Coordinates of C-alpha atoms (C1' of nucleotides) in Angstrom, one line a residue:
Chain A
X1 CA 20.3 60.7 74.7
X2 CA 17.9 57.9 75.5
X3 CA 14.7 58.8 77.3
X4 CA 15.5 56.8 80.4
X5 CA 18.9 58.4 80.6
X6 CA 17.4 61.8 80.4
X7 CA 15.0 61.0 83.1
X8 CA 17.7 59.8 85.4
X9 CA 19.9 62.8 84.6
X10 CA 17.2 65.2 85.5
X11 CA 16.3 63.4 88.6
X12 CA 19.9 63.3 89.8
X13 CA 20.3 67.0 89.2
X14 CA 17.1 67.8 91.0
X15 CA 18.1 65.7 94.0
X16 CA 21.6 67.0 94.0
X17 CA 20.4 70.6 94.2
X18 CA 18.3 69.6 97.2
X19 CA 21.0 67.7 99.0
X20 CA 23.7 70.3 98.3
X21 CA 21.4 72.9 99.9
X22 CA 20.7 70.6 102.9
X23 CA 24.3 69.4 103.5
X24 CA 26.6 71.6 101.5
X25 CA 28.9 70.8 98.6
X26 CA 30.6 68.0 100.6
X27 CA 27.5 65.8 100.6
X28 CA 28.0 62.2 99.7
X29 CA 27.5 61.5 96.0
X30 CA 26.5 57.9 96.7
X31 CA 23.7 59.2 98.9
X32 CA 22.5 61.5 96.1
X33 CA 22.5 58.5 93.8
X34 CA 20.5 56.5 96.4
X35 CA 18.0 59.3 97.0
X36 CA 17.6 59.7 93.2
X37 CA 16.9 55.9 93.0
X38 CA 19.9 55.1 90.8
X39 CA 23.1 53.3 91.3
X40 CA 26.4 55.0 91.8
X41 CA 27.6 54.0 88.4
X42 CA 24.8 55.9 86.8
X43 CA 25.6 59.1 88.6
X44 CA 29.3 58.8 87.8
X45 CA 28.7 58.1 84.2
X46 CA 26.6 61.3 83.8
X47 CA 28.9 63.3 86.1
X48 CA 32.5 62.0 86.1
X49 CA 33.5 64.8 88.5
X50 CA 31.7 66.4 91.4
X51 CA 32.0 69.7 89.6
X52 CA 30.1 68.4 86.6
X53 CA 27.2 67.8 88.8
X54 CA 27.6 71.3 90.3
X55 CA 27.6 72.7 86.8
X56 CA 24.3 70.9 86.0
X57 CA 22.8 72.1 89.2
X58 CA 23.7 75.7 88.4
X59 CA 22.0 75.6 84.9
X60 CA 18.8 77.2 86.0
X61 CA 20.8 79.7 88.1
X62 CA 22.0 81.6 85.0
X63 CA 18.7 83.2 84.5
X64 CA 18.7 84.6 88.0
X65 CA 22.1 86.2 87.5
X66 CA 20.9 87.9 84.3
X67 CA 17.8 89.2 86.0
X68 CA 19.8 90.5 88.9
X69 CA 22.2 92.4 86.8
X70 CA 19.4 94.0 84.8
X71 CA 17.7 95.1 87.9
X72 CA 20.9 96.5 89.4
X73 CA 21.6 98.6 86.3
X74 CA 18.2 100.3 86.5
X75 CA 18.8 101.3 90.1
X76 CA 18.0 104.9 91.0
X77 CA 20.3 106.4 93.5
X78 CA 24.0 107.0 94.2
X79 CA 26.8 105.1 92.6
X80 CA 27.8 103.7 96.0
X81 CA 24.3 102.4 96.6
X82 CA 24.2 100.8 93.2
X83 CA 27.5 99.1 93.7
X84 CA 26.7 98.0 97.2
X85 CA 23.4 96.6 96.2
X86 CA 25.0 94.6 93.4
X87 CA 27.6 93.2 95.7
X88 CA 25.0 92.0 98.1
X89 CA 23.1 90.4 95.3
X90 CA 26.4 88.9 94.0
X91 CA 27.0 87.3 97.4
X92 CA 23.5 86.0 97.6
X93 CA 23.8 84.5 94.1
X94 CA 27.0 82.6 94.7
X95 CA 25.8 81.4 98.1
X96 CA 23.6 78.7 96.6
X97 CA 24.8 76.3 99.3
X98 CA 27.6 75.8 101.8
X99 CA 30.9 75.5 99.9
X100 CA 29.7 77.2 96.7
X101 CA 31.3 80.6 97.1
X102 CA 34.7 79.1 97.5
X103 CA 34.2 76.7 94.6
X104 CA 32.8 79.4 92.2
X105 CA 35.4 82.0 93.1
X106 CA 38.4 79.7 92.8
X107 CA 37.1 78.6 89.4
X108 CA 36.9 82.2 88.3
X109 CA 40.3 82.2 86.7
X110 CA 40.5 78.7 85.6
X111 CA 39.6 78.1 81.9
X112 CA 39.5 74.3 82.3
X113 CA 37.0 74.3 85.1
X114 CA 33.8 72.4 84.5
X115 CA 31.8 75.3 85.8
X116 CA 33.6 77.8 83.6
X117 CA 30.6 78.8 81.6
X118 CA 28.7 79.7 84.7
X119 CA 31.6 81.7 86.0
X120 CA 31.7 83.6 82.7
X121 CA 28.0 84.5 83.0
X122 CA 28.7 85.8 86.5
X123 CA 31.9 87.6 85.4
X124 CA 30.1 89.3 82.5
X125 CA 27.3 90.4 84.7
X126 CA 29.8 92.0 87.1
X127 CA 31.6 93.6 84.1
X128 CA 28.4 95.3 83.0
X129 CA 27.9 96.8 86.4
X130 CA 31.5 98.0 86.8
X131 CA 31.7 99.3 83.2
X132 CA 28.5 101.2 83.7
X133 CA 29.9 102.9 86.7
X134 CA 33.2 103.5 85.0
X135 CA 31.5 105.4 82.2
X136 CA 30.3 107.8 84.9
X137 CA 33.9 108.1 86.0
X138 CA 33.0 106.7 89.4
X139 CA 35.6 103.9 89.4
X140 CA 39.3 104.5 90.3
X141 CA 41.9 103.9 87.7
X142 CA 43.6 100.5 87.5
X143 CA 40.7 98.4 88.7
X144 CA 40.2 95.2 86.9
X145 CA 36.8 93.5 86.9
X146 CA 38.2 90.1 87.7
X147 CA 39.7 91.5 90.8
X148 CA 36.3 92.7 91.9
X149 CA 34.8 89.2 91.4
X150 CA 37.6 87.8 93.5
X151 CA 37.2 90.3 96.3
X152 CA 33.5 90.0 96.6
X153 CA 33.8 86.2 96.2
X154 CA 36.3 86.3 99.0
X155 CA 33.9 88.1 101.3
X156 CA 31.2 85.5 100.4
X157 CA 33.6 82.7 101.1
X158 CA 34.6 83.8 104.5
X159 CA 30.9 84.6 105.3
X160 CA 30.0 81.1 104.2
X161 CA 32.8 79.3 106.0
X162 CA 32.4 81.2 109.2
X163 CA 28.7 81.3 108.8
X164 CA 28.3 85.0 109.3
X165 CA 24.9 86.5 108.9
X166 CA 24.3 89.1 106.2
X167 CA 24.5 91.9 108.7
X168 CA 28.2 91.1 109.2
X169 CA 28.7 90.9 105.5
X170 CA 27.4 94.3 104.5
X171 CA 30.1 96.4 106.1
X172 CA 32.8 94.3 104.5
X173 CA 31.2 94.9 101.1
X174 CA 31.1 98.6 101.9
X175 CA 34.9 98.6 102.4
X176 CA 35.4 97.0 99.0
X177 CA 33.0 99.4 97.4
X178 CA 34.8 102.4 98.9
X179 CA 38.1 101.0 97.8
X180 CA 36.8 100.9 94.2
X181 CA 35.0 104.2 94.0
X182 CA 36.8 107.4 93.5
Chain B
X1 CA 53.9 63.8 130.3
X2 CA 56.2 60.9 129.8
X3 CA 59.4 61.3 127.9
X4 CA 58.5 58.9 125.1
X5 CA 55.1 60.6 124.7
X6 CA 56.8 63.9 124.5
X7 CA 59.2 62.6 121.9
X8 CA 56.4 61.2 119.8
X9 CA 54.4 64.4 120.1
X10 CA 57.2 66.5 118.9
X11 CA 58.0 64.2 116.1
X12 CA 54.4 64.1 114.9
X13 CA 54.2 67.9 114.9
X14 CA 57.4 68.2 113.0
X15 CA 56.3 65.7 110.4
X16 CA 52.9 67.3 110.1
X17 CA 54.3 70.7 109.4
X18 CA 56.3 69.2 106.6
X19 CA 53.5 67.2 105.2
X20 CA 51.0 70.0 105.4
X21 CA 53.4 72.2 103.5
X22 CA 53.9 69.5 100.8
X23 CA 50.3 68.4 100.4
X24 CA 48.1 71.0 102.0
X25 CA 45.8 70.7 104.9
X26 CA 43.9 67.8 103.4
X27 CA 46.9 65.5 103.8
X28 CA 46.2 62.0 105.2
X29 CA 46.7 61.9 108.9
X30 CA 47.5 58.2 108.8
X31 CA 50.4 59.0 106.4
X32 CA 51.7 61.6 108.9
X33 CA 51.6 59.0 111.6
X34 CA 53.4 56.5 109.4
X35 CA 56.1 59.0 108.4
X36 CA 56.5 59.9 112.1
X37 CA 57.0 56.2 112.8
X38 CA 54.0 55.9 115.1
X39 CA 50.6 54.2 114.9
X40 CA 47.4 56.1 114.0
X41 CA 46.2 55.5 117.6
X42 CA 49.1 57.5 118.9
X43 CA 48.5 60.4 116.6
X44 CA 44.7 60.5 117.4
X45 CA 45.4 60.3 121.2
X46 CA 47.6 63.4 121.0
X47 CA 45.4 65.2 118.5
X48 CA 41.8 64.1 118.6
X49 CA 40.8 66.5 115.8
X50 CA 42.8 67.6 112.8
X51 CA 42.6 71.2 114.1
X52 CA 44.4 70.2 117.2
X53 CA 47.3 69.2 115.1
X54 CA 47.2 72.4 113.2
X55 CA 47.2 74.3 116.4
X56 CA 50.4 72.5 117.5
X57 CA 52.0 73.0 114.1
X58 CA 51.3 76.8 114.4
X59 CA 52.9 77.1 117.9
X60 CA 56.2 78.4 116.6
X61 CA 54.4 80.6 114.1
X62 CA 53.3 83.0 116.9
X63 CA 56.7 84.5 117.2
X64 CA 56.9 85.3 113.6
X65 CA 53.5 87.2 113.8
X66 CA 54.8 89.3 116.6
X67 CA 58.0 90.1 114.8
X68 CA 56.1 91.1 111.7
X69 CA 53.7 93.5 113.5
X70 CA 56.6 95.1 115.3
X71 CA 58.4 95.6 112.1
X72 CA 55.3 97.0 110.4
X73 CA 54.7 99.6 113.1
X74 CA 58.2 101.0 112.7
X75 CA 57.6 101.5 109.0
X76 CA 58.6 104.9 107.6
X77 CA 56.4 106.2 104.9
X78 CA 52.8 106.9 104.1
X79 CA 49.9 105.3 106.0
X80 CA 48.8 103.6 102.8
X81 CA 52.2 102.0 102.4
X82 CA 52.3 100.9 106.0
X83 CA 48.8 99.3 105.7
X84 CA 49.5 97.7 102.4
X85 CA 52.8 96.3 103.7
X86 CA 51.1 94.8 106.7
X87 CA 48.4 93.3 104.6
X88 CA 50.9 91.6 102.4
X89 CA 52.7 90.3 105.5
X90 CA 49.4 89.1 106.9
X91 CA 48.6 87.1 103.8
X92 CA 52.1 85.6 103.8
X93 CA 51.7 84.7 107.5
X94 CA 48.4 82.9 107.2
X95 CA 49.4 81.1 103.9
X96 CA 51.5 78.5 105.8
X97 CA 50.2 75.8 103.6
X98 CA 47.3 75.1 101.2
X99 CA 44.0 75.3 103.0
X100 CA 45.4 77.4 105.9
X101 CA 44.0 80.8 105.0
X102 CA 40.5 79.5 104.9
X103 CA 40.9 77.5 108.1
X104 CA 42.4 80.4 110.0
X105 CA 40.0 83.0 108.7
X106 CA 36.9 81.0 109.4
X107 CA 38.1 80.2 112.9
X108 CA 38.5 84.0 113.5
X109 CA 35.1 84.5 115.0
X110 CA 34.7 81.1 116.7
X111 CA 35.6 81.0 120.4
X112 CA 35.4 77.2 120.5
X113 CA 37.9 76.6 117.7
X114 CA 41.0 74.6 118.7
X115 CA 43.2 77.2 117.0
X116 CA 41.5 80.1 118.8
X117 CA 44.6 81.3 120.7
X118 CA 46.5 81.5 117.4
X119 CA 43.7 83.5 115.9
X120 CA 43.8 85.9 118.9
X121 CA 47.5 86.5 118.4
X122 CA 46.9 87.4 114.8
X123 CA 43.8 89.5 115.6
X124 CA 45.7 91.4 118.2
X125 CA 48.6 92.0 115.9
X126 CA 46.2 93.4 113.3
X127 CA 44.5 95.5 116.0
X128 CA 47.7 97.2 116.8
X129 CA 48.3 98.2 113.2
X130 CA 44.8 99.5 112.7
X131 CA 44.7 101.3 116.0
X132 CA 48.0 102.9 115.3
X133 CA 46.6 104.3 112.1
X134 CA 43.4 105.2 113.7
X135 CA 45.3 107.4 116.1
X136 CA 46.6 109.4 113.1
X137 CA 43.0 109.7 112.0
X138 CA 43.8 107.8 108.9
X139 CA 41.0 105.2 109.2
X140 CA 37.4 105.8 108.2
X141 CA 34.7 105.8 110.9
X142 CA 32.9 102.6 111.6
X143 CA 35.6 100.2 110.7
X144 CA 36.0 97.2 113.0
X145 CA 39.3 95.4 113.2
X146 CA 37.7 91.9 112.9
X147 CA 36.2 92.9 109.6
X148 CA 39.7 93.8 108.5
X149 CA 41.0 90.3 109.4
X150 CA 38.1 88.8 107.5
X151 CA 38.6 90.9 104.4
X152 CA 42.3 90.3 104.2
X153 CA 41.8 86.6 105.1
X154 CA 39.2 86.4 102.3
X155 CA 41.8 87.7 99.8
X156 CA 44.3 85.2 101.1
X157 CA 41.7 82.4 100.8
X158 CA 40.8 83.1 97.2
X159 CA 44.5 83.5 96.3
X160 CA 45.2 80.2 98.0
X161 CA 42.4 78.3 96.4
X162 CA 42.8 79.7 93.0
X163 CA 46.5 79.6 93.4
X164 CA 47.2 83.2 92.3
X165 CA 50.6 84.6 92.5
X166 CA 51.4 87.5 94.8
X167 CA 51.4 89.9 91.9
X168 CA 47.6 89.3 91.6
X169 CA 47.1 89.6 95.3
X170 CA 48.6 93.1 95.7
X171 CA 46.0 95.1 93.8
X172 CA 43.2 93.4 95.7
X173 CA 44.8 94.3 99.0
X174 CA 45.2 97.9 97.7
X175 CA 41.4 98.0 97.1
X176 CA 40.8 96.9 100.7
X177 CA 43.4 99.5 102.0
X178 CA 41.8 102.3 100.0
X179 CA 38.4 101.3 101.4
X180 CA 39.6 101.6 104.9
X181 CA 41.7 104.7 104.7
X182 CA 40.1 108.1 104.7
Chain C
dC1 C1' 5.0 44.3 65.6
dC2 C1' 9.2 42.4 66.9
dA3 C1' 14.0 41.4 67.0
dC4 C1' 18.3 43.2 67.6
dG5 C1' 22.2 46.3 68.5
dA6 C1' 23.4 50.2 70.9
dT7 C1' 22.9 52.4 75.0
dA8 C1' 22.2 52.7 79.7
dC9 C1' 21.6 50.6 84.3
dG10 C1' 23.2 49.3 89.0
dG11 C1' 25.4 47.1 92.5
dA12 C1' 29.4 44.5 94.0
dG13 C1' 33.7 45.6 95.4
dA14 C1' 38.5 47.7 95.3
dC15 C1' 40.6 51.5 97.3
dA16 C1' 41.6 55.3 100.5
dG17 C1' 41.0 58.0 104.6
dT18 C1' 39.2 58.5 109.5
dC19 C1' 39.0 57.0 113.9
dT20 C1' 38.5 53.4 117.9
dC21 C1' 39.6 49.8 120.8
dC22 C1' 42.3 47.0 123.5
dG23 C1' 46.2 43.6 124.3
dG24 C1' 50.8 44.4 124.9
dT25 C1' 54.8 47.4 126.1
dT26 C1' 57.5 50.7 128.6
dA27 C1' 58.9 54.6 131.6
dG28 C1' 60.0 56.0 135.8
dC29 C1' 59.3 55.9 140.7
dA30 C1' 59.7 53.6 145.2
Chain D
dT1 C1' 64.5 45.7 140.7
dG2 C1' 59.6 45.4 140.6
dC3 C1' 55.3 47.6 140.0
dT4 C1' 51.8 50.4 138.0
dA5 C1' 50.1 54.1 135.5
dA6 C1' 50.8 55.8 131.1
dC7 C1' 51.5 55.0 126.6
dC8 C1' 52.0 52.4 122.2
dG9 C1' 50.4 50.5 117.8
dG10 C1' 48.0 48.2 114.5
dA11 C1' 43.8 45.5 113.4
dG12 C1' 39.6 46.6 111.8
dA13 C1' 35.0 49.0 111.5
dC14 C1' 33.1 52.6 109.0
dT15 C1' 32.3 56.0 105.3
dG16 C1' 32.9 57.9 100.9
dT17 C1' 34.8 57.6 96.0
dC18 C1' 34.9 55.5 91.8
dT19 C1' 35.1 51.4 88.4
dC20 C1' 33.9 47.3 86.1
dC21 C1' 30.9 44.4 83.8
dG22 C1' 26.9 41.3 83.5
dT23 C1' 22.2 42.5 82.8
dA24 C1' 18.3 45.2 81.3
dT25 C1' 16.1 48.5 78.4
dC26 C1' 15.2 51.6 74.6
dG27 C1' 14.0 52.6 70.1
dT28 C1' 14.7 51.7 65.3
dG29 C1' 14.7 49.2 60.9
dG30 C1' 12.8 45.4 58.7

DNA sequence: CCACGATACGGAGACAGTCTCCGGTTAGCA
DNA sequence: TGCTAACCGGAGACTGTCTCCGTATCGTGG
């Protein structure tokens, strides 16, 4: 990759992260290009689909997911607290900007999605938490971890789209947790 | 309202219901106008916002909601079965077309939404089921019915957007039900 | 150091969807 | 039947998506 291309690529991603946060995932791509000081053609060559841009924007996000799961697993306290704490973190993690929870959660099952690798990181993080609790015999039989991602993702999605504040989200996550725990 | 206006109104609603079902809630409104044999101006005069059209489309839907809740309440069997059956029906009811679950669920808390009255019908239906179970002492303390709508709506939303089939939805609803029941 | 080919740029513009405005038409009453 | 308020419809302004291709730039091999 040529040096000028790399420069533009990085700049676009940086600007996109900012604009997505300001205006949500529906933001105009041409405006992102403009703000990044490049033509639309340049943006679309690097990122043929909107989701490719999202994927690039989420690159740095992977580290935060791994940190969060590590922290969750060292939690001292009841299983319920651990699970609930992780769910809250999960919601926070996927709520990078307006529209993100829906996008991420619906890509969760799709192997062809451009953001697949990011979803896998998240799914694996969630797996570790659930399996950790399952070893304690704390999880009901027949629970699949992908379901858990979808359930919590669903809560994050409605919170995002109805812009609820975190105080309204917590009790919903508690219901999900209670439904999973023995 | 003049007779020709009424005729156009009805025709637009009828066509919109069809097109939304075919193409989802993102369908082109100009195309709906065209198919209904009217100009865009006519459509936008009757329905200034897309949601106004949705509201009209859902008019006939109200009856089905009321029938469904009546049927659910007469259910013979365990509380869990009753609740789960209602949830499945709830999901089916709000999945009128692609995009509908998200739209309806996010409007659930907004008193200014054009589809507010429809949401109220749904919320009240859900209330009746939950309160019925609460009288039996079957529901955990601290559960609010609006949360229930959002949770089940969230499941429907992820199912819609990730187009999962009903077999994948059922276990998620079961988790929610278990989280609500004592 | 420079010339040249591969690589990348960027903006004009085609296309699609939203929504408005207003000249022309029509319903329905007197 | 004639009049007026109500209504129609489509041209077109505007915004966002995405492509194409002439032009510019990078970086390498001589």
